[in-house]
PDB file of C-alpha atoms in Angstrom:
ATOM      1  CA  UNK A   1     -19.655 -17.814  77.636  1.00 60.00           C
ATOM      2  CA  UNK A   2     -17.961 -19.964  75.045  1.00 63.00           C
ATOM      3  CA  UNK A   3     -17.021 -22.456  77.755  1.00 71.00           C
ATOM      4  CA  UNK A   4     -20.690 -23.023  78.628  1.00 76.00           C
ATOM      5  CA  UNK A   5     -22.122 -23.131  75.113  1.00 83.00           C
ATOM      6  CA  UNK A   6     -19.320 -24.064  72.762  1.00 84.00           C
ATOM      7  CA  UNK A   7     -21.767 -24.958  69.973  1.00 84.00           C
ATOM      8  CA  UNK A   8     -23.012 -21.357  69.978  1.00 91.00           C
ATOM      9  CA  UNK A   9     -19.591 -19.855  69.273  1.00 92.00           C
ATOM     10  CA  UNK A  10     -17.810 -22.529  67.266  1.00 94.00           C
ATOM     11  CA  UNK A  11     -18.768 -21.355  63.765  1.00 96.00           C
ATOM     12  CA  UNK A  12     -18.063 -17.722  64.631  1.00 95.00           C
ATOM     13  CA  UNK A  13     -14.577 -18.506  65.922  1.00 94.00           C
ATOM     14  CA  UNK A  14     -13.855 -20.661  62.882  1.00 97.00           C
ATOM     15  CA  UNK A  15     -14.969 -17.853  60.564  1.00 98.00           C
ATOM     16  CA  UNK A  16     -12.684 -15.358  62.321  1.00 97.00           C
ATOM     17  CA  UNK A  17      -9.819 -17.838  62.051  1.00 98.00           C
ATOM     18  CA  UNK A  18     -10.526 -18.326  58.328  1.00 98.00           C
ATOM     19  CA  UNK A  19     -10.438 -14.582  57.740  1.00 98.00           C
ATOM     20  CA  UNK A  20      -7.173 -14.350  59.683  1.00 98.00           C
ATOM     21  CA  UNK A  21      -5.625 -17.128  57.580  1.00 98.00           C
ATOM     22  CA  UNK A  22      -6.807 -15.424  54.403  1.00 98.00           C
ATOM     23  CA  UNK A  23      -5.375 -12.047  55.407  1.00 98.00           C
ATOM     24  CA  UNK A  24      -2.059 -13.762  56.200  1.00 98.00           C
ATOM     25  CA  UNK A  25      -1.957 -15.499  52.775  1.00 97.00           C
ATOM     26  CA  UNK A  26      -2.429 -18.941  54.370  1.00 98.00           C
ATOM     27  CA  UNK A  27      -4.810 -20.052  51.646  1.00 98.00           C
ATOM     28  CA  UNK A  28      -5.065 -23.774  52.390  1.00 98.00           C
ATOM     29  CA  UNK A  29      -5.773 -23.132  56.069  1.00 98.00           C
ATOM     30  CA  UNK A  30      -8.249 -20.407  55.159  1.00 98.00           C
ATOM     31  CA  UNK A  31     -10.205 -22.651  52.793  1.00 98.00           C
ATOM     32  CA  UNK A  32     -10.316 -25.528  55.282  1.00 98.00           C
ATOM     33  CA  UNK A  33     -11.443 -23.236  58.086  1.00 98.00           C
ATOM     34  CA  UNK A  34     -14.143 -21.517  55.993  1.00 98.00           C
ATOM     35  CA  UNK A  35     -15.532 -24.959  55.177  1.00 98.00           C
ATOM     36  CA  UNK A  36     -15.419 -25.971  58.859  1.00 98.00           C
ATOM     37  CA  UNK A  37     -17.303 -22.783  59.787  1.00 98.00           C
ATOM     38  CA  UNK A  38     -19.980 -23.527  57.183  1.00 98.00           C
ATOM     39  CA  UNK A  39     -20.325 -27.082  58.464  1.00 98.00           C
ATOM     40  CA  UNK A  40     -20.579 -25.938  62.085  1.00 97.00           C
ATOM     41  CA  UNK A  41     -23.184 -23.293  61.286  1.00 98.00           C
ATOM     42  CA  UNK A  42     -25.214 -25.847  59.311  1.00 97.00           C
ATOM     43  CA  UNK A  43     -25.028 -28.492  62.060  1.00 96.00           C
ATOM     44  CA  UNK A  44     -26.179 -26.002  64.682  1.00 96.00           C
ATOM     45  CA  UNK A  45     -28.900 -24.447  62.499  1.00 96.00           C
ATOM     46  CA  UNK A  46     -27.389 -20.946  62.254  1.00 97.00           C
ATOM     47  CA  UNK A  47     -28.619 -20.385  58.706  1.00 98.00           C
ATOM     48  CA  UNK A  48     -27.672 -16.691  58.673  1.00 97.00           C
ATOM     49  CA  UNK A  49     -24.099 -17.477  59.774  1.00 98.00           C
ATOM     50  CA  UNK A  50     -23.887 -20.321  57.272  1.00 98.00           C
ATOM     51  CA  UNK A  51     -24.822 -17.765  54.617  1.00 97.00           C
ATOM     52  CA  UNK A  52     -22.208 -15.297  55.842  1.00 97.00           C
ATOM     53  CA  UNK A  53     -19.485 -17.957  55.824  1.00 98.00           C
ATOM     54  CA  UNK A  54     -20.498 -19.012  52.300  1.00 98.00           C
ATOM     55  CA  UNK A  55     -20.503 -15.383  51.198  1.00 96.00           C
ATOM     56  CA  UNK A  56     -16.980 -14.866  52.546  1.00 98.00           C
ATOM     57  CA  UNK A  57     -15.758 -18.136  51.041  1.00 98.00           C
ATOM     58  CA  UNK A  58     -17.169 -17.003  47.688  1.00 97.00           C
ATOM     59  CA  UNK A  59     -15.169 -13.777  48.017  1.00 97.00           C
ATOM     60  CA  UNK A  60     -12.078 -15.797  48.919  1.00 98.00           C
ATOM     61  CA  UNK A  61     -12.451 -17.899  45.767  1.00 98.00           C
ATOM     62  CA  UNK A  62     -13.247 -14.858  43.633  1.00 97.00           C
ATOM     63  CA  UNK A  63     -10.101 -13.015  44.755  1.00 97.00           C
ATOM     64  CA  UNK A  64      -8.091 -16.138  43.907  1.00 97.00           C
ATOM     65  CA  UNK A  65      -9.604 -16.311  40.407  1.00 98.00           C
ATOM     66  CA  UNK A  66     -11.701 -19.421  41.075  1.00 98.00           C
ATOM     67  CA  UNK A  67     -14.944 -18.241  39.494  1.00 97.00           C
ATOM     68  CA  UNK A  68     -16.936 -21.505  39.479  1.00 98.00           C
ATOM     69  CA  UNK A  69     -16.626 -22.303  43.191  1.00 98.00           C
ATOM     70  CA  UNK A  70     -17.124 -18.598  43.968  1.00 97.00           C
ATOM     71  CA  UNK A  71     -20.431 -18.591  42.087  1.00 96.00           C
ATOM     72  CA  UNK A  72     -21.497 -21.867  43.688  1.00 97.00           C
ATOM     73  CA  UNK A  73     -20.893 -20.619  47.231  1.00 97.00           C
ATOM     74  CA  UNK A  74     -22.479 -17.266  46.459  1.00 95.00           C
ATOM     75  CA  UNK A  75     -25.646 -19.049  45.339  1.00 95.00           C
ATOM     76  CA  UNK A  76     -25.489 -21.093  48.553  1.00 97.00           C
ATOM     77  CA  UNK A  77     -25.204 -17.877  50.546  1.00 96.00           C
ATOM     78  CA  UNK A  78     -28.216 -16.422  48.720  1.00 96.00           C
ATOM     79  CA  UNK A  79     -30.189 -19.568  49.522  1.00 97.00           C
ATOM     80  CA  UNK A  80     -29.325 -19.257  53.218  1.00 97.00           C
ATOM     81  CA  UNK A  81     -30.224 -15.565  53.262  1.00 97.00           C
ATOM     82  CA  UNK A  82     -33.546 -16.408  51.617  1.00 96.00           C
ATOM     83  CA  UNK A  83     -34.285 -19.137  54.217  1.00 97.00           C
ATOM     84  CA  UNK A  84     -33.428 -16.619  56.920  1.00 96.00           C
ATOM     85  CA  UNK A  85     -35.868 -14.127  55.413  1.00 95.00           C
ATOM     86  CA  UNK A  86     -33.252 -11.484  54.598  1.00 95.00           C
ATOM     87  CA  UNK A  87     -34.996 -10.298  51.457  1.00 94.00           C
ATOM     88  CA  UNK A  88     -33.663  -6.747  51.720  1.00 92.00           C
ATOM     89  CA  UNK A  89     -30.117  -8.098  51.862  1.00 90.00           C
ATOM     90  CA  UNK A  90     -30.772 -10.289  48.835  1.00 91.00           C
ATOM     91  CA  UNK A  91     -32.165  -7.335  46.924  1.00 90.00           C
ATOM     92  CA  UNK A  92     -29.081  -5.300  47.798  1.00 87.00           C
ATOM     93  CA  UNK A  93     -26.637  -8.074  46.888  1.00 83.00           C
ATOM     94  CA  UNK A  94     -28.332  -8.765  43.578  1.00 83.00           C
ATOM     95  CA  UNK A  95     -28.299  -5.050  42.716  1.00 80.00           C
ATOM     96  CA  UNK A  96     -32.044  -4.487  42.332  1.00 69.00           C
TER      97      UNK A  96
END
């Protein structure tokens, strides 16, 4: 499937690679690959997957003690989830 619609799978593969880098303590590669996943999802209009990648990048930064970028990407994730119409998810994430 990926061979016939590469654009459909690119951001997903990049996100899996980013998570793999993160779990293997390859922080520079993880950060670069999270950002590539976000860019791919945005270019191909996968707003929900852009939000997921931003959410995971925020967690990555948070674990590494980088609070400001973590908060920035978390807000970006919330914005994507809102555009997607995932209001129940937003309510859950915001603790309401």
